[in-house]
Amino acid sequence: MIEKIQIVIIAGFMDAGKTTYIKQQLKNSEEKILVIQFEDGEEEFTEDNENLFLKFDREDITDLAEVIKKIDFEVRNNECDRIMVEWNGMLDFQIAVDIFMSHTLKQYSHIENVIYLVDIATGLIMIGQTGVEPITQIMNTDYVLITKNEEKKDINKVRQVKQAFRSMNPDAKVFTSKKKINEKIWKKKDLPIYYFLAVLIVVGWYIFLAPYIEMGGFHFNQWMIVLTAILLEGIPFLLIGTFISAIIQVLIPDGYLEKIYPKNPFWGILTAVIAGFFVPVCDCAIVPVAKGLIKKGVPFGAAITFMVVTPIVNPIVIVSTYFAFNGDLSIVGTRIGLGILCGIVIGIILSFDKAPVKMKRYNYDRICKNCMQSKDAVTRKQKCFAVLKQTEDEFYAVVKYLILGGGISATIQVFGKGVTTAAGAWPIPILIIIFMIFAFLVSMCSTSDAVVAKSMLNQFSIVPIMAFMVFGPMMDVKNYLMLSNGFSKKTVLHIVIVISGVCFGVLILFYLFGGESLL
Amino acid sequence: MKKQVNYDVLTECIIAILSGFILIIKVVNGSYLDYVSPKFKILLIIAGSLLVGIGMSRMHSVWKNSYNSHYKRYLLLAIPMLMLIIPHNSIAASSLKNNYSPTQVNVNKKEKKPSDGVNSDSDKRQKQSGSRNKSNADNSSFDTSQKDNSTAGNPKTDSIDSAKQNKTDFSSLGNKSQASDGNTQLSGLDTQAKKITVSDKEFYQWISELYNNYAIYAGYEVSIKGMKYQDDSISGDKFAIVRLAMVCCAADMVPCGPICQYDKTGSLKNDTWYTVTGVLENETVGGQMQIKLNVKKVEEATAPDEPYIYPY
């Protein structure tokens, strides 16, 4: 098979330094590179004999077949080793895909990498203001290069950019230095099939080795059954939860909730508690809604109450807790009661303290990829598709936390028996803190965390388990990341401290008033 | 432009649809019971259909080009599904030490009363149990029970459904009082010979019945099949004949079954299936009465079709 010509697409806004970057590449390379420009930059390429240049305007894009034909002609007549594309910052990436993955060009070339350049000073603000097209580029990019960062002083800013890109495209690697990215740019990626093969090999070895593993007193079989059981129990709730949440997000128009929400702190907190019962949205989807509420003028305290109470009192969470704890209504009731109590206290504290709430100027999680789908959906059929796509995306985004949490729980149960029996005897307040940290780190979706919590009940008393189930939905790593996308660091820290403090206090009270006798 | 298949989306569709079908097939053939209790049936079917629906809905994008795929995230879903189809053994009782509960499974550590009220029926039961004092507890009695079934007008011979058949047999025998009562009728009782043969299906019902109505059954000869189990508190010439009770899922299994007194306990292997025949006695452990079998006979047995029992 003939080696296909590699294509690298350089995307990003007009002033992100794309042309400069490509020029550098040309200078350092011995090969004949075809540069295809879809941008009218300030900086122009100087024609040279070594490389080839092709340029398209915005008008040309209207006729893709013509564009493809021109590129095809160029490649066929002048042999080139590689192709570099400077993609327009305001063009949908799908157009680039349609051009370079078209049947004609796919025969002898393929897109190797996509690099997104972002100006450290202005990039994020631009992304927040320019609509959907730049997001499509970010979502498809393999690498992100932060440019115009010569001083390398602003570590905070770099972190912000990294965080923002991670929230939009978790797979993209962010680089700050050109040197490092230059090593990757022409490098071939691992074919995904290798991942599958790797898994198959592991599975094959497992089947082959299983009897010997068991003989060594290593209960891998049991571990696997326990983990599978937790997943099998959690996945239906997770799916149904994301499904209903998707229906709400697609069918309820953007900003509707914000509009009807009461603006008075007292009614706000009360509404937060009651509305929670009717809004089957888990903690993963609630943070953007809460941020929207604050933006629309709902008191800070009330919005945060809404954020922390909804994931606990939502109907699916209630059902899953009921199922996991085997129909024990006292557990379900306690979880709801403690959740509401925490929420109200948190709301009151945040309403009374006058710490300034600082929101960031840009707010990109509102421009999520799914909102684009749901806005386009007009007919009933389109809406159905949008709901299912949204369900799928959300499900895949949170199922990893279920696998992680289930894995830890199964490991504790099967292998850590001695350790946890000792730990089970530790003072309850310490266990509460440990379980709150555990809940924070594993970031499980509240629709399925009861299953994991229940599986640890053999080793621990109900109080720390309750800490896991009450604190987890309110605050965890993923909520923290989502919050820090919208608020200043100080505000986020403030929220986290108040929530954790109140939660801990309420659970200690629960313990002192005989929480252990609940079971 | 000529259309071409987008393999990323195709993979995505296939994984979602396959996963959905795996869930549904697991429910249909009953193997989901190795992991979760029967109450999850409907939830698993909903989840399976949703996954199939998601996969189908993505089909229309198969012809659309896209650059960046998210193979890794599909792989995430493939993990639990692979784990579901990888062969596995059932969990051994000895790996669940310290969870043991002799007769009642209270995983939430709360007193829950098992179904009672069968004692009012004990008189009525004498009649019909005379006609069928054998059950399918082990292979040796299989032939007789088969005959019983056919004489009762129920030609089914499948041993898995023995308990169900027993129930239908009763109603077909015209025992109206039982049918109207609504209580689960336990089979294998022979009041004349003072014998109880516990079938695989009724393991849990029988041990809670024996525990709750000990006064009625004291001195009966009980034949029961389970795994041999020993731990720190049950040792020496004592062992328990247990089955694993799954309350919610495989993460909360409890070995459950009566304690047995047997002078040749040392010759029995842990986690092996035995049919134990012994006289029902009691014993006070830590101020609590527990039932105990004074073992007369132990036979090695084959594992039941359903390895676990589901108390709720």
Coordinates of N, CA and C in Angstrom, one line a residue, chain B residues 130-224:
Chain B
G130 N -48.9 -35.8 51.9 CA -48.8 -37.2 51.9 C -48.7 -37.8 50.5
S131 N -49.3 -37.1 49.6 CA -49.3 -37.6 48.2 C -47.9 -37.3 47.5
R132 N -47.2 -36.3 48.1 CA -45.9 -36.0 47.4 C -44.9 -35.7 48.5
N133 N -44.3 -36.7 49.0 CA -43.3 -36.5 50.0 C -41.9 -36.4 49.5
K134 N -41.8 -36.4 48.2 CA -40.4 -36.3 47.6 C -40.3 -35.0 46.8
S135 N -39.2 -34.5 46.8 CA -38.9 -33.3 45.9 C -37.7 -33.6 45.1
N136 N -37.3 -32.6 44.4 CA -36.1 -32.8 43.5 C -34.9 -32.4 44.2
A137 N -34.8 -32.5 45.5 CA -33.6 -32.0 46.2 C -32.3 -32.5 45.7
D138 N -32.3 -33.8 45.3 CA -31.1 -34.3 44.7 C -31.4 -35.3 43.6
N139 N -30.4 -35.7 42.9 CA -30.6 -36.5 41.8 C -31.3 -37.9 42.1
S140 N -31.0 -38.4 43.2 CA -31.5 -39.7 43.6 C -33.0 -39.7 43.6
S141 N -33.6 -38.6 44.0 CA -35.0 -38.6 44.2 C -35.7 -38.0 42.9
F142 N -34.9 -37.8 41.9 CA -35.4 -37.1 40.7 C -36.5 -38.0 40.0
D143 N -36.2 -39.3 39.9 CA -37.1 -40.2 39.2 C -38.5 -40.2 39.8
T144 N -38.5 -40.4 41.1 CA -39.7 -40.4 41.8 C -40.6 -39.2 41.6
S145 N -39.9 -38.0 41.7 CA -40.6 -36.8 41.6 C -41.2 -36.7 40.2
Q146 N -40.4 -37.2 39.2 CA -40.9 -37.2 37.9 C -42.2 -37.9 37.8
K147 N -42.3 -39.1 38.4 CA -43.4 -39.9 38.4 C -44.6 -39.2 39.1
D148 N -44.3 -38.5 40.2 CA -45.3 -37.8 40.9 C -45.9 -36.7 40.0
N149 N -45.0 -36.0 39.3 CA -45.5 -35.0 38.5 C -46.5 -35.5 37.4
S150 N -46.1 -36.6 36.8 CA -47.0 -37.1 35.8 C -48.3 -37.6 36.3
T151 N -48.3 -38.2 37.5 CA -49.5 -38.7 38.1 C -50.4 -37.5 38.5
A152 N -49.8 -36.4 38.8 CA -50.6 -35.2 39.2 C -51.2 -34.5 37.9
G153 N -50.9 -35.1 36.8 CA -51.5 -34.5 35.6 C -50.6 -33.4 35.0
N154 N -49.4 -33.3 35.5 CA -48.5 -32.3 34.9 C -47.3 -33.0 34.3
P155 N -47.3 -33.0 33.0 CA -46.2 -33.8 32.4 C -44.9 -33.2 32.4
K156 N -44.7 -32.0 32.9 CA -43.4 -31.4 32.8 C -42.4 -32.2 33.7
T157 N -41.2 -32.3 33.2 CA -40.2 -33.1 33.9 C -39.0 -32.3 34.2
D158 N -39.0 -31.1 33.9 CA -37.9 -30.2 34.1 C -37.6 -30.0 35.5
S159 N -36.5 -30.3 36.0 CA -36.2 -30.2 37.4 C -36.1 -28.8 37.9
I160 N -35.7 -27.9 37.0 CA -35.5 -26.5 37.4 C -36.9 -25.9 37.9
D161 N -37.9 -26.3 37.2 CA -39.2 -25.8 37.6 C -39.9 -26.5 38.7
S162 N -39.2 -27.3 39.4 CA -39.9 -28.2 40.3 C -40.8 -27.5 41.3
A163 N -40.3 -26.3 41.8 CA -41.1 -25.6 42.8 C -42.4 -25.1 42.2
K164 N -42.2 -24.6 41.0 CA -43.4 -24.0 40.3 C -44.4 -25.2 40.0
Q165 N -43.9 -26.3 39.6 CA -44.7 -27.4 39.3 C -45.5 -27.8 40.5
N166 N -44.7 -27.9 41.6 CA -45.4 -28.3 42.9 C -46.6 -27.4 43.2
K167 N -46.4 -26.1 42.9 CA -47.5 -25.2 43.2 C -48.7 -25.5 42.3
T168 N -48.4 -25.7 41.0 CA -49.5 -26.0 40.1 C -50.1 -27.3 40.4
D169 N -49.3 -28.2 40.9 CA -49.8 -29.5 41.2 C -50.9 -29.4 42.3
F170 N -50.5 -28.5 43.3 CA -51.5 -28.4 44.4 C -52.8 -27.9 43.9
S171 N -52.7 -26.9 43.1 CA -54.0 -26.3 42.6 C -54.8 -27.3 41.8
S172 N -54.0 -28.1 41.0 CA -54.7 -29.0 40.1 C -55.3 -30.2 41.0
L173 N -54.7 -30.4 42.1 CA -55.3 -31.4 43.0 C -56.6 -30.9 43.7
G174 N -56.8 -29.7 43.5 CA -58.1 -29.2 44.0 C -58.1 -28.7 45.4
N175 N -56.9 -28.3 45.8 CA -56.8 -27.8 47.2 C -57.1 -26.3 47.3
K176 N -58.4 -26.0 47.4 CA -58.8 -24.6 47.2 C -58.3 -23.7 48.4
S177 N -58.4 -24.3 49.6 CA -58.0 -23.5 50.7 C -56.6 -22.9 50.6
Q178 N -55.7 -23.6 50.0 CA -54.4 -23.1 49.9 C -54.3 -22.0 48.8
A179 N -55.0 -22.3 47.7 CA -54.9 -21.3 46.6 C -55.4 -20.0 47.1
S180 N -56.5 -20.0 47.8 CA -57.1 -18.8 48.2 C -56.3 -18.1 49.3
D181 N -55.6 -18.8 50.0 CA -54.8 -18.3 51.1 C -53.7 -17.3 50.7
G182 N -53.1 -17.6 49.6 CA -52.1 -16.7 49.0 C -50.7 -16.9 49.6
N183 N -50.6 -17.8 50.6 CA -49.3 -18.0 51.2 C -48.5 -19.0 50.2
T184 N -47.2 -18.8 50.2 CA -46.4 -19.7 49.4 C -46.4 -21.1 50.1
Q185 N -46.8 -22.1 49.4 CA -46.9 -23.4 50.0 C -45.6 -24.1 49.8
L186 N -45.1 -24.6 50.9 CA -43.8 -25.3 50.8 C -44.0 -26.8 50.6
S187 N -43.2 -27.3 49.7 CA -43.4 -28.8 49.4 C -42.4 -29.6 50.1
G188 N -42.5 -30.9 50.1 CA -41.5 -31.8 50.6 C -41.8 -32.1 52.1
L189 N -42.9 -31.8 52.6 CA -43.2 -32.1 54.0 C -44.0 -33.4 54.1
D190 N -43.5 -34.3 55.0 CA -44.2 -35.5 55.2 C -44.4 -35.6 56.7
T191 N -45.6 -35.3 57.2 CA -45.9 -35.2 58.6 C -45.9 -36.6 59.3
Q192 N -46.4 -37.6 58.5 CA -46.5 -38.9 59.0 C -45.1 -39.5 59.4
A193 N -44.2 -39.4 58.4 CA -42.9 -39.9 58.6 C -42.0 -38.9 59.3
K194 N -42.5 -37.7 59.6 CA -41.8 -36.7 60.2 C -40.5 -36.4 59.4
K195 N -40.7 -36.2 58.2 CA -39.6 -35.9 57.3 C -39.8 -34.6 56.5
I196 N -38.8 -33.9 56.3 CA -38.9 -32.7 55.4 C -37.7 -32.8 54.3
T197 N -38.1 -32.8 53.1 CA -37.1 -32.8 52.0 C -37.2 -31.4 51.4
V198 N -36.1 -30.6 51.6 CA -36.1 -29.3 51.1 C -35.6 -29.2 49.7
S199 N -36.4 -28.6 48.8 CA -36.0 -28.6 47.4 C -35.1 -27.3 47.2
D200 N -34.4 -27.3 46.1 CA -33.5 -26.2 45.8 C -34.2 -24.9 45.9
K201 N -35.4 -24.9 45.3 CA -36.1 -23.6 45.1 C -36.6 -23.1 46.5
E202 N -36.8 -23.9 47.4 CA -37.4 -23.5 48.7 C -36.5 -23.4 49.8
F203 N -35.2 -23.4 49.6 CA -34.2 -23.4 50.6 C -34.5 -22.3 51.7
Y204 N -34.6 -21.1 51.2 CA -34.8 -20.0 52.1 C -36.1 -20.0 52.8
Q205 N -37.1 -20.3 52.1 CA -38.5 -20.3 52.7 C -38.5 -21.4 53.8
W206 N -37.9 -22.5 53.5 CA -37.9 -23.6 54.5 C -37.1 -23.3 55.7
I207 N -35.9 -22.7 55.6 CA -35.2 -22.4 56.8 C -35.8 -21.3 57.6
S208 N -36.5 -20.4 57.0 CA -37.1 -19.4 57.9 C -38.4 -20.0 58.5
E209 N -39.0 -20.9 57.8 CA -40.2 -21.6 58.3 C -39.8 -22.5 59.5
L210 N -38.7 -23.2 59.4 CA -38.2 -24.1 60.4 C -37.8 -23.2 61.7
Y211 N -37.2 -22.1 61.4 CA -36.8 -21.2 62.5 C -38.0 -20.6 63.2
N212 N -38.9 -20.1 62.4 CA -40.1 -19.4 63.0 C -41.0 -20.4 63.7
N213 N -41.2 -21.5 63.2 CA -42.1 -22.5 63.8 C -41.4 -23.7 64.3
Y214 N -40.3 -23.4 65.0 CA -39.5 -24.5 65.5 C -40.3 -25.5 66.3
A215 N -41.2 -25.0 67.1 CA -42.0 -25.9 68.0 C -42.7 -27.0 67.2
I216 N -43.1 -26.7 66.0 CA -43.9 -27.6 65.1 C -42.9 -28.7 64.6
Y217 N -41.7 -28.2 64.2 CA -40.9 -29.1 63.4 C -39.8 -29.8 64.2
A218 N -39.7 -29.5 65.5 CA -38.6 -30.1 66.3 C -38.7 -31.6 66.2
G219 N -37.5 -32.2 66.0 CA -37.5 -33.7 65.9 C -37.7 -34.2 64.5
Y220 N -38.1 -33.4 63.6 CA -38.3 -33.8 62.2 C -36.9 -34.1 61.6
E221 N -37.0 -35.0 60.6 CA -35.7 -35.3 59.9 C -35.7 -34.4 58.6
V222 N -34.7 -33.6 58.6 CA -34.6 -32.6 57.5 C -33.5 -33.0 56.5
S223 N -33.9 -33.0 55.3 CA -32.9 -33.3 54.2 C -32.7 -32.0 53.4
I224 N -31.5 -31.5 53.3 CA -31.3 -30.2 52.7 C -30.0 -30.1 52.0

